Amino acid sequence: GPVVSLAFFDDGALASSGADGCIRIWDARTARLVAALAERRGWTAALTPLDGRRLLAAWSDGQIETLAVPRLV
């Protein structure tokens, strides 16, 4: 589905979320998918990097959660 929100991290990680309800972590330097963090019904309204290793996700159903972002290898 379409991408709804992006968040960049200092180490080159890129978080993307879309209408499919999945948050994906990419290595922005290589375009390699690193991880899929969360899957839900609905879509993410916003992604915000917190401290370099955590991501704040706001969902279309009003829920907010903090997710751990894996380190790039």
Short mmCIF file of C-alpha atoms in Angstrom, two decimals:
data_model
loop_
_atom_site.label_atom_id
_atom_site.label_comp_id
_atom_site.label_asym_id
_atom_site.label_seq_id
_atom_site.Cartn_x
_atom_site.Cartn_y
_atom_site.Cartn_z
CA GLY A 1 0.00 0.00 0.00
CA PRO A 2 0.97 3.65 -0.05
CA VAL A 3 3.53 5.00 2.43
CA VAL A 4 1.93 7.23 5.06
CA SER A 5 4.86 8.19 7.31
CA LEU A 6 8.68 8.09 7.37
CA ALA A 7 11.20 8.54 10.19
CA PHE A 8 14.98 8.73 9.80
CA PHE A 9 17.59 7.68 12.38
CA ASP A 10 21.18 8.91 12.75
CA ASP A 11 22.67 5.51 11.91
CA GLY A 12 21.01 5.41 8.47
CA ALA A 13 17.91 3.45 9.46
CA LEU A 14 14.63 4.51 7.89
CA ALA A 15 11.24 3.56 9.33
CA SER A 16 8.28 3.49 6.96
CA SER A 17 4.63 2.85 7.58
CA GLY A 18 1.67 2.63 5.32
CA ALA A 19 -1.92 1.77 4.78
CA ASP A 20 -1.12 -1.96 5.14
CA GLY A 21 -0.59 -1.52 8.92
CA CYS A 22 3.06 -2.62 8.85
CA ILE A 23 6.05 -0.63 10.11
CA ARG A 24 9.22 -1.55 8.27
CA ILE A 25 12.82 -0.68 9.09
CA TRP A 26 15.17 -0.17 6.15
CA ASP A 27 18.86 0.49 5.76
CA ALA A 28 18.61 3.76 3.82
CA ARG A 29 22.15 3.34 2.44
CA THR A 30 21.47 -0.02 0.79
CA ALA A 31 17.64 -0.04 0.53
CA ARG A 32 17.70 -3.41 2.36
CA LEU A 33 14.72 -4.36 4.52
CA VAL A 34 16.01 -4.92 8.06
CA ALA A 35 12.83 -5.75 9.99
CA ALA A 36 9.05 -5.56 10.11
CA LEU A 37 8.14 -4.28 13.58
CA ALA A 38 4.38 -4.18 13.89
CA GLU A 39 1.34 -5.18 11.94
CA ARG A 40 -2.15 -4.00 12.83
CA ARG A 41 -5.46 -3.30 11.28
CA GLY A 42 -5.57 0.29 10.22
CA TRP A 43 -2.66 2.52 9.35
CA THR A 44 -0.07 4.56 11.20
CA ALA A 45 -0.88 8.23 11.47
CA ALA A 46 2.66 9.25 12.49
CA LEU A 47 6.14 7.92 13.25
CA THR A 48 8.58 9.81 15.46
CA PRO A 49 12.13 8.68 16.36
CA LEU A 50 12.70 9.02 20.10
CA ASP A 51 16.32 8.32 21.07
CA GLY A 52 17.95 6.55 18.16
CA ARG A 53 16.74 3.06 19.11
CA ARG A 54 13.04 3.63 19.79
CA LEU A 55 10.17 4.71 17.60
CA LEU A 56 6.88 6.25 18.65
CA ALA A 57 3.98 5.08 16.46
CA ALA A 58 0.53 6.67 16.47
CA TRP A 59 -2.13 4.44 14.90
CA SER A 60 -5.34 5.38 13.12
CA ASP A 61 -7.36 3.76 15.95
CA GLY A 62 -5.94 6.27 18.46
CA GLN A 63 -3.41 3.89 20.03
CA ILE A 64 0.18 5.02 20.62
CA GLU A 65 3.06 2.63 21.19
CA THR A 66 6.82 2.65 21.52
CA LEU A 67 8.76 0.11 19.45
CA ALA A 68 12.41 -0.93 19.63
CA VAL A 69 14.33 -0.35 16.40
CA PRO A 70 16.99 -2.97 15.59
CA ARG A 71 20.55 -1.82 14.97
CA LEU A 72 21.84 -1.92 11.43
CA VAL A 73 24.47 -4.60 10.87
#
